[in-house]
Coordinates of N, CA and C in Angstrom, one line a residue:
L2 N -35.9 28.1 -12.3 CA -36.1 27.5 -11.0 C -34.8 26.8 -10.6
L3 N -34.1 26.1 -11.5 CA -32.9 25.4 -11.2 C -31.7 26.4 -10.8
S4 N -31.8 27.6 -11.3 CA -30.7 28.6 -11.1 C -30.6 29.0 -9.7
C5 N -31.6 28.8 -8.8 CA -31.5 29.2 -7.4 C -30.8 28.1 -6.6
Y6 N -30.5 27.0 -7.1 CA -29.7 26.0 -6.4 C -28.3 26.0 -6.8
P7 N -27.4 25.9 -5.8 CA -26.0 25.9 -6.1 C -25.6 24.7 -6.9
V8 N -24.7 24.9 -7.8 CA -24.2 23.8 -8.7 C -23.0 23.2 -7.9
R9 N -23.1 21.9 -7.7 CA -22.0 21.2 -7.0 C -21.0 20.8 -8.1
N10 N -19.8 21.2 -7.9 CA -18.7 20.8 -8.8 C -18.3 19.3 -8.5
I11 N -18.6 18.4 -9.3 CA -18.3 17.0 -9.1 C -17.0 16.6 -9.7
A12 N -16.4 17.5 -10.5 CA -15.1 17.1 -11.1 C -14.0 17.1 -10.0
M13 N -13.1 16.2 -10.2 CA -12.0 16.1 -9.3 C -10.9 17.1 -9.7
S14 N -10.3 17.7 -8.7 CA -9.2 18.6 -9.0 C -8.0 17.8 -9.5
S15 N -7.0 18.4 -10.1 CA -5.9 17.7 -10.6 C -5.1 17.1 -9.4
V16 N -5.1 17.7 -8.2 CA -4.4 17.1 -7.1 C -5.2 15.9 -6.6
E17 N -6.5 15.9 -6.6 CA -7.3 14.7 -6.2 C -7.0 13.6 -7.2
V18 N -7.0 13.9 -8.5 CA -6.7 12.9 -9.5 C -5.3 12.3 -9.3
E19 N -4.3 13.1 -9.1 CA -3.0 12.6 -8.9 C -2.9 11.8 -7.6
N20 N -3.6 12.2 -6.5 CA -3.6 11.5 -5.3 C -4.2 10.1 -5.5
A21 N -5.3 10.0 -6.2 CA -6.0 8.7 -6.5 C -5.0 7.8 -7.3
K22 N -4.4 8.4 -8.3 CA -3.5 7.6 -9.1 C -2.3 7.1 -8.3
L23 N -1.7 8.0 -7.5 CA -0.6 7.6 -6.7 C -1.0 6.5 -5.6
A24 N -2.2 6.7 -5.1 CA -2.7 5.7 -4.1 C -2.8 4.3 -4.7
E25 N -3.4 4.3 -5.9 CA -3.5 3.0 -6.6 C -2.2 2.4 -7.0
E26 N -1.3 3.2 -7.6 CA 0.0 2.7 -8.1 C 0.9 2.2 -6.9
N27 N 0.7 2.8 -5.8 CA 1.6 2.5 -4.6 C 0.9 1.7 -3.5
N28 N -0.3 1.2 -3.8 CA -1.0 0.4 -2.9 C -1.2 1.1 -1.5
L29 N -1.5 2.4 -1.6 CA -1.7 3.2 -0.3 C -3.1 3.7 -0.3
T30 N -3.6 4.2 0.8 CA -4.9 4.8 0.9 C -4.8 6.2 0.5
K31 N -5.9 6.8 0.1 CA -5.9 8.2 -0.3 C -5.5 9.1 0.9
E32 N -5.9 8.6 2.1 CA -5.5 9.4 3.4 C -4.0 9.4 3.6
K33 N -3.3 8.3 3.3 CA -1.9 8.2 3.4 C -1.2 9.2 2.4
I34 N -1.8 9.2 1.2 CA -1.2 10.1 0.2 C -1.4 11.5 0.6
E35 N -2.6 11.9 1.1 CA -2.8 13.2 1.6 C -1.9 13.6 2.7
E36 N -1.6 12.6 3.6 CA -0.6 12.9 4.7 C 0.8 13.1 4.1
F37 N 1.2 12.3 3.1 CA 2.5 12.5 2.5 C 2.5 13.9 1.8
R38 N 1.4 14.3 1.2 CA 1.4 15.6 0.5 C 1.5 16.7 1.5
E39 N 0.9 16.6 2.6 CA 1.0 17.6 3.7 C 2.5 17.7 4.1
I40 N 3.1 16.6 4.4 CA 4.5 16.6 4.8 C 5.4 17.2 3.6
F41 N 5.1 16.8 2.4 CA 5.9 17.2 1.3 C 5.8 18.8 1.1
S42 N 4.6 19.3 1.3 CA 4.3 20.7 1.2 C 5.1 21.5 2.2
L43 N 5.1 20.9 3.4 CA 5.9 21.6 4.5 C 7.4 21.6 4.2
V44 N 7.9 20.6 3.6 CA 9.3 20.5 3.3 C 9.7 21.3 2.1
D45 N 8.8 21.4 1.1 CA 9.0 22.2 -0.1 C 8.8 23.6 0.2
E46 N 9.8 24.2 0.9 CA 9.6 25.6 1.4 C 9.3 26.6 0.4
D47 N 9.9 26.5 -0.8 CA 9.6 27.5 -1.9 C 8.3 27.2 -2.7
Q48 N 7.7 26.1 -2.3 CA 6.4 25.6 -3.0 C 6.6 25.5 -4.5
G49 N 7.8 25.1 -4.9 CA 8.1 24.9 -6.3 C 7.7 23.6 -6.9
G50 N 7.2 22.7 -6.0 CA 6.7 21.4 -6.5 C 7.8 20.3 -6.5
S51 N 9.0 20.6 -5.9 CA 10.0 19.6 -5.7 C 10.8 19.9 -4.5
I52 N 11.5 18.9 -4.0 CA 12.4 19.1 -2.8 C 13.8 19.0 -3.3
N53 N 14.6 20.1 -3.0 CA 16.0 20.1 -3.3 C 16.8 19.5 -2.1
A54 N 18.1 19.5 -2.3 CA 19.0 18.9 -1.3 C 18.9 19.6 0.1
E55 N 18.8 20.9 0.1 CA 18.7 21.7 1.3 C 17.4 21.3 2.0
E56 N 16.3 21.3 1.3 CA 15.0 21.0 1.9 C 15.0 19.5 2.4
L57 N 15.6 18.6 1.6 CA 15.6 17.2 2.1 C 16.5 17.1 3.3
M58 N 17.5 17.8 3.5 CA 18.3 17.8 4.7 C 17.5 18.2 5.9
Q59 N 16.7 19.2 5.7 CA 15.8 19.6 6.8 C 14.8 18.5 7.1
L60 N 14.3 17.8 6.1 CA 13.4 16.7 6.4 C 14.0 15.6 7.2
T61 N 15.3 15.2 6.8 CA 16.0 14.2 7.5 C 16.2 14.6 9.0
E62 N 16.4 15.9 9.2 CA 16.6 16.3 10.6 C 15.3 16.2 11.3
L63 N 14.2 16.6 10.7 CA 12.9 16.5 11.4 C 12.5 15.1 11.7
M64 N 12.9 14.2 10.9 CA 12.6 12.7 11.1 C 13.7 12.0 11.9
N65 N 14.6 12.8 12.5 CA 15.7 12.2 13.3 C 16.5 11.2 12.6
M66 N 16.8 11.5 11.3 CA 17.6 10.6 10.5 C 19.1 11.0 10.5
G67 N 19.4 12.3 10.8 CA 20.7 12.7 10.9 C 21.6 12.4 9.7
A68 N 21.2 12.7 8.5 CA 22.0 12.5 7.3 C 23.0 13.5 7.0
T69 N 24.1 13.1 6.4 CA 25.2 14.0 6.0 C 24.8 14.6 4.6
D70 N 25.5 15.6 4.2 CA 25.3 16.2 2.9 C 25.5 15.1 1.8
E71 N 26.5 14.3 1.9 CA 26.7 13.2 0.9 C 25.6 12.2 0.9
E72 N 25.1 11.9 2.1 CA 24.0 10.9 2.2 C 22.7 11.5 1.6
V73 N 22.5 12.8 1.8 CA 21.3 13.5 1.2 C 21.4 13.5 -0.4
E74 N 22.6 13.8 -0.9 CA 22.8 13.8 -2.3 C 22.6 12.4 -2.9
Q75 N 23.1 11.4 -2.2 CA 22.9 10.0 -2.6 C 21.4 9.6 -2.5
L76 N 20.7 10.1 -1.5 CA 19.3 9.8 -1.4 C 18.5 10.4 -2.5
I77 N 18.9 11.6 -2.9 CA 18.2 12.3 -4.0 C 18.4 11.5 -5.3
E78 N 19.7 11.0 -5.5 CA 20.0 10.2 -6.7 C 19.1 9.0 -6.8
E79 N 18.9 8.3 -5.6 CA 18.1 7.1 -5.5 C 16.7 7.3 -5.7
I80 N 16.2 8.5 -5.2 CA 14.7 8.7 -5.3 C 14.3 9.4 -6.6
D81 N 15.2 10.3 -7.1 CA 14.8 11.2 -8.2 C 14.7 10.4 -9.5
N82 N 13.4 10.2 -9.9 CA 13.2 9.4 -11.2 C 13.3 10.3 -12.4
S83 N 13.4 11.6 -12.3 CA 13.5 12.5 -13.5 C 14.9 12.8 -13.8
G84 N 15.8 12.6 -12.9 CA 17.2 12.9 -13.2 C 17.6 14.3 -13.1
E85 N 16.7 15.1 -12.5 CA 16.9 16.6 -12.4 C 17.6 17.0 -11.1
G86 N 17.8 16.1 -10.2 CA 18.5 16.4 -9.0 C 17.6 17.0 -7.9
E87 N 16.3 16.8 -8.1 CA 15.3 17.2 -7.1 C 14.2 16.1 -7.0
V88 N 13.5 16.0 -5.9 CA 12.5 15.0 -5.6 C 11.1 15.6 -5.8
Y89 N 10.4 15.0 -6.8 CA 9.0 15.5 -7.0 C 8.1 14.6 -6.1
F90 N 6.9 15.1 -6.0 CA 5.9 14.4 -5.1 C 5.8 12.9 -5.4
S91 N 5.7 12.6 -6.7 CA 5.5 11.2 -7.1 C 6.7 10.3 -6.6
D92 N 7.9 10.9 -6.8 CA 9.2 10.3 -6.3 C 9.1 10.1 -4.8
F93 N 8.6 11.1 -4.1 CA 8.5 11.1 -2.6 C 7.6 10.0 -2.2
V94 N 6.5 9.9 -2.8 CA 5.5 8.8 -2.4 C 6.0 7.4 -2.7
Q95 N 6.6 7.3 -3.9 CA 7.2 6.0 -4.2 C 8.3 5.5 -3.2
S96 N 9.1 6.5 -2.8 CA 10.2 6.1 -1.9 C 9.6 5.8 -0.5
L97 N 8.6 6.5 0.0 CA 8.0 6.2 1.3 C 7.2 4.9 1.2
A98 N 6.5 4.7 0.1 CA 5.7 3.5 0.0 C 6.6 2.2 0.0
S99 N 7.8 2.3 -0.4 CA 8.7 1.2 -0.5 C 9.3 0.8 0.9
I100 N 9.1 1.7 1.8 CA 9.6 1.4 3.2 C 8.5 0.7 3.9
P101 N 8.8 -0.5 4.5 CA 7.8 -1.3 5.2 C 7.0 -0.5 6.3
Q102 N 7.8 0.2 7.0 CA 7.2 1.0 8.1 C 7.9 2.3 8.2
V103 N 7.2 3.4 8.1 CA 7.9 4.7 8.2 C 8.0 5.0 9.7
L104 N 9.2 5.3 10.2 CA 9.4 5.4 11.6 C 9.4 6.9 12.0
Y105 N 8.2 7.5 11.9 CA 8.0 8.9 12.4 C 6.6 9.0 12.9
K106 N 6.4 10.0 13.7 CA 5.1 10.3 14.2 C 4.7 11.6 13.4
R107 N 3.4 11.6 13.0 CA 2.9 12.8 12.3 C 3.2 14.1 13.0
E108 N 3.1 14.0 14.3 CA 3.3 15.2 15.2 C 4.8 15.7 15.1
D109 N 5.7 14.8 14.9 CA 7.1 15.2 14.8 C 7.4 16.1 13.5
V110 N 6.6 15.8 12.5 CA 6.9 16.6 11.2 C 6.0 17.8 11.2
L111 N 4.8 17.8 11.7 CA 3.9 18.9 11.6 C 4.1 19.7 12.8

């Protein structure tokens, strides 16, 4: 009798777990984390899970920041917690969470 009812998967995906953890650690809403992830995914063109200097340069252009190559490299050094020269999602969230007000409109990036 029970087999005719669909089983609802109540387990959270690894992305949902990471989102919840990042939201709590950075005092952000889950919705804000999801928005950051959407932006991150758009910038991470190769979908490799990190943003390199070229991809970050494109992000600064989208956000009307107009950074130079040197400024992008410096930004990566400041944001990159792993020391690998790339920005991972957790680094991205932490850097945006530390800014009192992010000066972009969602429509500008999407």
